[in-house]
Amino acid sequence: RKEVEQDPGPFNVPEGATVAFNCTYSNSASQSFFWYRQDCRKEPKLLMSVYSSGNEDGRFTAQLNRASQYISLLIRDSKLSDSATYLCAVTTDSWGKFQFGAGTQVVVTP
Amino acid sequence: DTAVSQTPKYLVTQMGNDKSIKCEQNLGHDTMYWYKQDSKKFLKIMFSYNNKELIINETVPNRFSPKSPDKAHLNLHINSLELGDSAVYFCASSRRPKSYTFGSGTRLTVV
């Protein structure tokens, strides 16, 4: 079993709709959680950190469920520019070694 | 002004050759990483250096050798390239245990 798993998608979302997807992790000692966005043929860029109490950044909401060992990302009022692959990243140690999921592809359609 | 810069951006080379990829960061971060992203888009850590000291060395063939001359630079040398080495290699830096800043990647194609 992979340490970090994501539904690869694609999630086809009409513009203006809401989409949500999860990322499960296997190591209960995981400490820090992040969502990255990766556009085609580009590097991953930090979208947001995920805090224990959940957090919001504009149209994006991240949640952490430690009991069930998953994090989630919700995108409200989807824009065409939200089309990308969303990678979750989990770290269990202070050395900063991240385990990445393989990404969830989101395609926002007009 | 680029925070993490890698060179070259593209590298096409024949099997058996030796090649190097360079990475530099101007963020003042203390830790740098090499990740490999294969055709399935899976990002896998290879190495990490903290202040020039190797702290993470995953199961990577010893044909891959990282070198960190100072904390702002982390290079990757690959000997005897194989077809399976074709991938995108990303350099990243962080101030542990904060999130990473990635370079734009080096697309390596071995023919």
mmCIF file of C-alpha atoms in Angstrom:
data_model
loop_
_atom_site.group_PDB
_atom_site.id
_atom_site.type_symbol
_atom_site.label_atom_id
_atom_site.label_comp_id
_atom_site.label_asym_id
_atom_site.label_seq_id
_atom_site.Cartn_x
_atom_site.Cartn_y
_atom_site.Cartn_z
ATOM 1 C CA ARG A 1 0.000 0.000 0.000
ATOM 2 C CA LYS A 2 1.324 3.442 -0.897
ATOM 3 C CA GLU A 3 1.972 5.803 2.006
ATOM 4 C CA VAL A 4 -0.113 8.543 0.461
ATOM 5 C CA GLU A 5 -2.983 7.792 -1.912
ATOM 6 C CA GLN A 6 -5.187 9.981 -4.054
ATOM 7 C CA ASP A 7 -7.962 9.369 -6.547
ATOM 8 C CA PRO A 8 -6.268 10.230 -9.849
ATOM 9 C CA GLY A 9 -9.491 11.561 -11.400
ATOM 10 C CA PRO A 10 -10.030 13.354 -13.646
ATOM 11 C CA PHE A 11 -12.746 15.257 -11.858
ATOM 12 C CA ASN A 12 -14.652 17.094 -14.573
ATOM 13 C CA VAL A 13 -16.260 20.130 -12.982
ATOM 14 C CA PRO A 14 -18.517 22.735 -14.608
ATOM 15 C CA GLU A 15 -17.353 26.284 -14.086
ATOM 16 C CA GLY A 16 -18.878 27.683 -10.917
ATOM 17 C CA ALA A 17 -19.448 24.297 -9.308
ATOM 18 C CA THR A 18 -17.852 22.860 -6.177
ATOM 19 C CA VAL A 19 -15.459 19.946 -6.198
ATOM 20 C CA ALA A 20 -13.909 18.084 -3.311
ATOM 21 C CA PHE A 21 -11.453 15.242 -3.088
ATOM 22 C CA ASN A 22 -9.456 13.427 -0.466
ATOM 23 C CA CYS A 23 -5.987 12.154 0.201
ATOM 24 C CA THR A 24 -5.402 9.251 2.575
ATOM 25 C CA TYR A 25 -2.160 8.606 4.426
ATOM 26 C CA SER A 26 -1.037 5.423 6.118
ATOM 27 C CA ASN A 27 1.358 6.669 8.799
ATOM 28 C CA SER A 28 -0.505 7.742 11.921
ATOM 29 C CA ALA A 29 2.603 9.632 13.069
ATOM 30 C CA SER A 30 2.264 12.093 10.174
ATOM 31 C CA GLN A 31 2.716 15.628 11.411
ATOM 32 C CA SER A 32 2.368 18.146 8.626
ATOM 33 C CA PHE A 33 0.083 18.231 5.647
ATOM 34 C CA PHE A 34 0.011 20.337 2.513
ATOM 35 C CA TRP A 35 -1.795 20.710 -0.774
ATOM 36 C CA TYR A 36 0.239 21.537 -3.864
ATOM 37 C CA ARG A 37 -0.978 22.462 -7.309
ATOM 38 C CA GLN A 38 0.883 21.271 -10.394
ATOM 39 C CA ASP A 39 0.109 22.576 -13.864
ATOM 40 C CA CYS A 40 1.020 20.528 -16.911
ATOM 41 C CA ARG A 41 4.792 20.391 -17.403
ATOM 42 C CA LYS A 42 5.404 22.744 -14.483
ATOM 43 C CA GLU A 43 6.712 22.387 -10.968
ATOM 44 C CA PRO A 44 4.430 21.819 -7.975
ATOM 45 C CA LYS A 45 3.517 25.022 -6.166
ATOM 46 C CA LEU A 46 2.244 25.261 -2.624
ATOM 47 C CA LEU A 47 -1.481 25.880 -2.533
ATOM 48 C CA MET A 48 -2.015 25.737 1.203
ATOM 49 C CA SER A 49 -1.010 24.081 4.427
ATOM 50 C CA VAL A 50 -3.583 21.973 6.225
ATOM 51 C CA TYR A 51 -4.171 22.731 9.883
ATOM 52 C CA SER A 52 -5.780 20.491 12.474
ATOM 53 C CA SER A 53 -8.835 22.699 12.800
ATOM 54 C CA GLY A 54 -9.251 23.071 9.057
ATOM 55 C CA ASN A 55 -8.491 26.230 7.148
ATOM 56 C CA GLU A 56 -9.735 28.296 4.289
ATOM 57 C CA ASP A 57 -7.964 30.398 1.691
ATOM 58 C CA GLY A 58 -10.441 32.173 -0.529
ATOM 59 C CA ARG A 59 -12.342 29.556 -2.482
ATOM 60 C CA PHE A 60 -10.211 26.716 -1.146
ATOM 61 C CA THR A 61 -10.926 24.834 2.076
ATOM 62 C CA ALA A 62 -8.662 22.166 3.531
ATOM 63 C CA GLN A 63 -9.617 19.735 6.265
ATOM 64 C CA LEU A 64 -7.689 17.160 8.274
ATOM 65 C CA ASN A 65 -9.291 14.047 9.732
ATOM 66 C CA ARG A 66 -6.690 12.377 11.926
ATOM 67 C CA ALA A 67 -9.014 9.594 13.095
ATOM 68 C CA SER A 68 -9.609 8.396 9.547
ATOM 69 C CA GLN A 69 -6.184 9.550 8.321
ATOM 70 C CA TYR A 70 -7.125 11.704 5.413
ATOM 71 C CA ILE A 71 -6.998 15.302 4.299
ATOM 72 C CA SER A 72 -9.425 16.920 1.929
ATOM 73 C CA LEU A 73 -9.514 19.871 -0.424
ATOM 74 C CA LEU A 74 -12.684 21.626 -1.476
ATOM 75 C CA ILE A 75 -12.800 24.179 -4.270
ATOM 76 C CA ARG A 76 -15.850 26.434 -4.411
ATOM 77 C CA ASP A 77 -17.011 28.440 -7.433
ATOM 78 C CA SER A 78 -14.523 26.650 -9.712
ATOM 79 C CA LYS A 79 -12.715 28.743 -12.307
ATOM 80 C CA LEU A 80 -11.233 27.536 -15.582
ATOM 81 C CA SER A 81 -7.845 28.438 -14.125
ATOM 82 C CA ASP A 82 -8.335 25.879 -11.348
ATOM 83 C CA SER A 83 -7.716 23.097 -13.889
ATOM 84 C CA ALA A 84 -4.569 21.388 -12.656
ATOM 85 C CA THR A 85 -3.335 18.365 -10.761
ATOM 86 C CA TYR A 86 -3.567 18.684 -6.992
ATOM 87 C CA LEU A 87 -0.932 16.846 -4.989
ATOM 88 C CA CYS A 88 -1.142 16.183 -1.309
ATOM 89 C CA ALA A 89 2.064 16.049 0.717
ATOM 90 C CA VAL A 90 2.550 14.528 4.133
ATOM 91 C CA THR A 91 5.580 14.594 6.373
ATOM 92 C CA THR A 92 6.297 12.494 9.423
ATOM 93 C CA ASP A 93 9.662 13.799 10.510
ATOM 94 C CA SER A 94 11.476 16.981 11.272
ATOM 95 C CA TRP A 95 13.904 16.359 8.423
ATOM 96 C CA GLY A 96 11.224 17.595 6.077
ATOM 97 C CA LYS A 97 10.936 14.433 4.027
ATOM 98 C CA PHE A 98 7.637 14.759 2.189
ATOM 99 C CA GLN A 99 5.647 11.859 0.838
ATOM 100 C CA PHE A 100 3.541 12.985 -2.099
ATOM 101 C CA GLY A 101 0.406 11.493 -3.502
ATOM 102 C CA ALA A 102 0.288 10.888 -7.243
ATOM 103 C CA GLY A 103 -2.189 13.729 -7.625
ATOM 104 C CA THR A 104 -5.838 14.311 -8.455
ATOM 105 C CA GLN A 105 -6.532 15.878 -11.824
ATOM 106 C CA VAL A 106 -9.246 18.522 -11.916
ATOM 107 C CA VAL A 107 -10.635 19.757 -15.223
ATOM 108 C CA VAL A 108 -12.961 22.751 -15.059
ATOM 109 C CA THR A 109 -15.153 23.064 -18.147
ATOM 110 C CA PRO A 110 -17.010 26.128 -19.446
ATOM 111 C CA ASP B 1 15.100 36.702 -8.985
ATOM 112 C CA THR B 2 14.240 32.997 -9.417
ATOM 113 C CA ALA B 3 14.047 31.390 -5.978
ATOM 114 C CA VAL B 4 15.123 27.854 -6.945
ATOM 115 C CA SER B 5 16.770 27.520 -10.314
ATOM 116 C CA GLN B 6 17.788 24.329 -12.077
ATOM 117 C CA THR B 7 19.855 23.829 -15.184
ATOM 118 C CA PRO B 8 19.461 22.508 -17.735
ATOM 119 C CA LYS B 9 15.707 22.594 -18.299
ATOM 120 C CA TYR B 10 15.879 19.824 -20.886
ATOM 121 C CA LEU B 11 18.463 17.102 -21.271
ATOM 122 C CA VAL B 12 18.450 14.502 -24.042
ATOM 123 C CA THR B 13 21.297 12.044 -23.908
ATOM 124 C CA GLN B 14 22.283 8.558 -24.952
ATOM 125 C CA MET B 15 22.342 5.495 -22.716
ATOM 126 C CA GLY B 16 25.636 5.060 -20.946
ATOM 127 C CA ASN B 17 26.485 8.750 -20.785
ATOM 128 C CA ASP B 18 27.210 10.691 -17.599
ATOM 129 C CA LYS B 19 25.336 13.934 -16.942
ATOM 130 C CA SER B 20 24.895 16.529 -14.219
ATOM 131 C CA ILE B 21 22.001 18.728 -13.162
ATOM 132 C CA LYS B 22 22.641 21.866 -11.138
ATOM 133 C CA CYS B 23 20.415 23.547 -8.593
ATOM 134 C CA GLU B 24 20.753 26.819 -6.737
ATOM 135 C CA GLN B 25 18.448 28.542 -4.267
ATOM 136 C CA ASN B 26 18.549 32.145 -3.106
ATOM 137 C CA LEU B 27 15.948 31.820 -0.359
ATOM 138 C CA GLY B 28 18.397 31.281 2.474
ATOM 139 C CA HIS B 29 16.870 27.865 3.166
ATOM 140 C CA ASP B 30 18.936 25.331 5.061
ATOM 141 C CA THR B 31 17.696 22.168 3.357
ATOM 142 C CA MET B 32 17.645 21.102 -0.279
ATOM 143 C CA TYR B 33 16.171 18.052 -1.977
ATOM 144 C CA TRP B 34 16.130 16.088 -5.187
ATOM 145 C CA TYR B 35 12.863 14.502 -6.273
ATOM 146 C CA LYS B 36 12.134 12.351 -9.305
ATOM 147 C CA GLN B 37 8.746 12.503 -11.031
ATOM 148 C CA ASP B 38 8.125 9.558 -13.301
ATOM 149 C CA SER B 39 5.668 9.169 -16.166
ATOM 150 C CA LYS B 40 2.885 8.313 -13.708
ATOM 151 C CA LYS B 41 3.432 11.738 -12.091
ATOM 152 C CA PHE B 42 4.555 10.161 -8.832
ATOM 153 C CA LEU B 43 7.012 12.428 -6.997
ATOM 154 C CA LYS B 44 9.586 10.407 -5.091
ATOM 155 C CA ILE B 45 12.331 11.771 -2.872
ATOM 156 C CA MET B 46 15.888 10.829 -3.742
ATOM 157 C CA PHE B 47 18.203 12.880 -1.541
ATOM 158 C CA SER B 48 18.232 15.699 0.954
ATOM 159 C CA TYR B 49 21.033 17.873 2.284
ATOM 160 C CA ASN B 50 20.941 20.102 5.320
ATOM 161 C CA ASN B 51 23.750 22.654 5.479
ATOM 162 C CA LYS B 52 25.891 20.531 3.127
ATOM 163 C CA GLU B 53 25.269 17.343 5.121
ATOM 164 C CA LEU B 54 23.437 14.396 3.539
ATOM 165 C CA ILE B 55 20.397 13.635 5.707
ATOM 166 C CA ILE B 56 18.132 11.630 3.409
ATOM 167 C CA ASN B 57 19.379 9.013 1.000
ATOM 168 C CA GLU B 58 16.538 6.915 -0.314
ATOM 169 C CA THR B 59 16.941 3.669 -2.185
ATOM 170 C CA VAL B 60 18.502 5.127 -5.294
ATOM 171 C CA PRO B 61 21.038 3.374 -7.553
ATOM 172 C CA ASN B 62 24.563 4.450 -6.683
ATOM 173 C CA ARG B 63 24.894 5.764 -10.223
ATOM 174 C CA PHE B 64 23.203 8.840 -8.750
ATOM 175 C CA SER B 65 25.479 11.002 -6.642
ATOM 176 C CA PRO B 66 24.436 14.298 -5.102
ATOM 177 C CA LYS B 67 26.913 17.000 -4.164
ATOM 178 C CA SER B 68 26.355 20.087 -2.075
ATOM 179 C CA PRO B 69 29.275 22.525 -2.212
ATOM 180 C CA ASP B 70 27.397 24.949 0.033
ATOM 181 C CA LYS B 71 23.917 25.255 1.453
ATOM 182 C CA ALA B 72 22.676 27.225 -1.555
ATOM 183 C CA HIS B 73 23.661 24.592 -4.117
ATOM 184 C CA LEU B 74 22.781 20.960 -4.637
ATOM 185 C CA ASN B 75 23.886 19.192 -7.793
ATOM 186 C CA LEU B 76 23.012 15.748 -9.073
ATOM 187 C CA HIS B 77 25.418 13.660 -11.103
ATOM 188 C CA ILE B 78 24.212 10.570 -12.895
ATOM 189 C CA ASN B 79 26.619 7.964 -14.282
ATOM 190 C CA SER B 80 25.910 5.383 -16.969
ATOM 191 C CA LEU B 81 22.458 6.656 -17.793
ATOM 192 C CA GLU B 82 19.739 4.079 -18.442
ATOM 193 C CA LEU B 83 16.416 4.319 -20.268
ATOM 194 C CA GLY B 84 14.582 4.041 -16.935
ATOM 195 C CA ASP B 85 16.243 7.228 -15.712
ATOM 196 C CA SER B 86 14.051 9.232 -18.073
ATOM 197 C CA ALA B 87 11.893 11.437 -15.849
ATOM 198 C CA VAL B 88 11.541 14.968 -14.590
ATOM 199 C CA TYR B 89 13.957 15.774 -11.781
ATOM 200 C CA PHE B 90 12.924 18.514 -9.373
ATOM 201 C CA CYS B 91 15.143 20.305 -6.955
ATOM 202 C CA ALA B 92 13.465 21.852 -3.907
ATOM 203 C CA SER B 93 14.457 23.781 -0.832
ATOM 204 C CA SER B 94 12.864 24.447 2.528
ATOM 205 C CA ARG B 95 13.461 25.773 5.981
ATOM 206 C CA ARG B 96 12.647 22.530 7.782
ATOM 207 C CA PRO B 97 9.976 21.448 8.454
ATOM 208 C CA LYS B 98 8.210 24.037 6.364
ATOM 209 C CA SER B 99 6.851 23.463 2.896
ATOM 210 C CA TYR B 100 9.025 23.217 -0.175
ATOM 211 C CA THR B 101 9.785 25.620 -2.967
ATOM 212 C CA PHE B 102 10.470 23.671 -6.137
ATOM 213 C CA GLY B 103 12.652 24.487 -9.076
ATOM 214 C CA SER B 104 11.106 24.341 -12.533
ATOM 215 C CA GLY B 105 12.423 20.844 -13.181
ATOM 216 C CA THR B 106 14.846 19.143 -15.551
ATOM 217 C CA ARG B 107 13.221 16.904 -18.130
ATOM 218 C CA LEU B 108 15.710 14.104 -18.764
ATOM 219 C CA THR B 109 15.232 11.846 -21.771
ATOM 220 C CA VAL B 110 17.588 8.928 -22.238
ATOM 221 C CA VAL B 111 17.606 7.466 -25.756
#
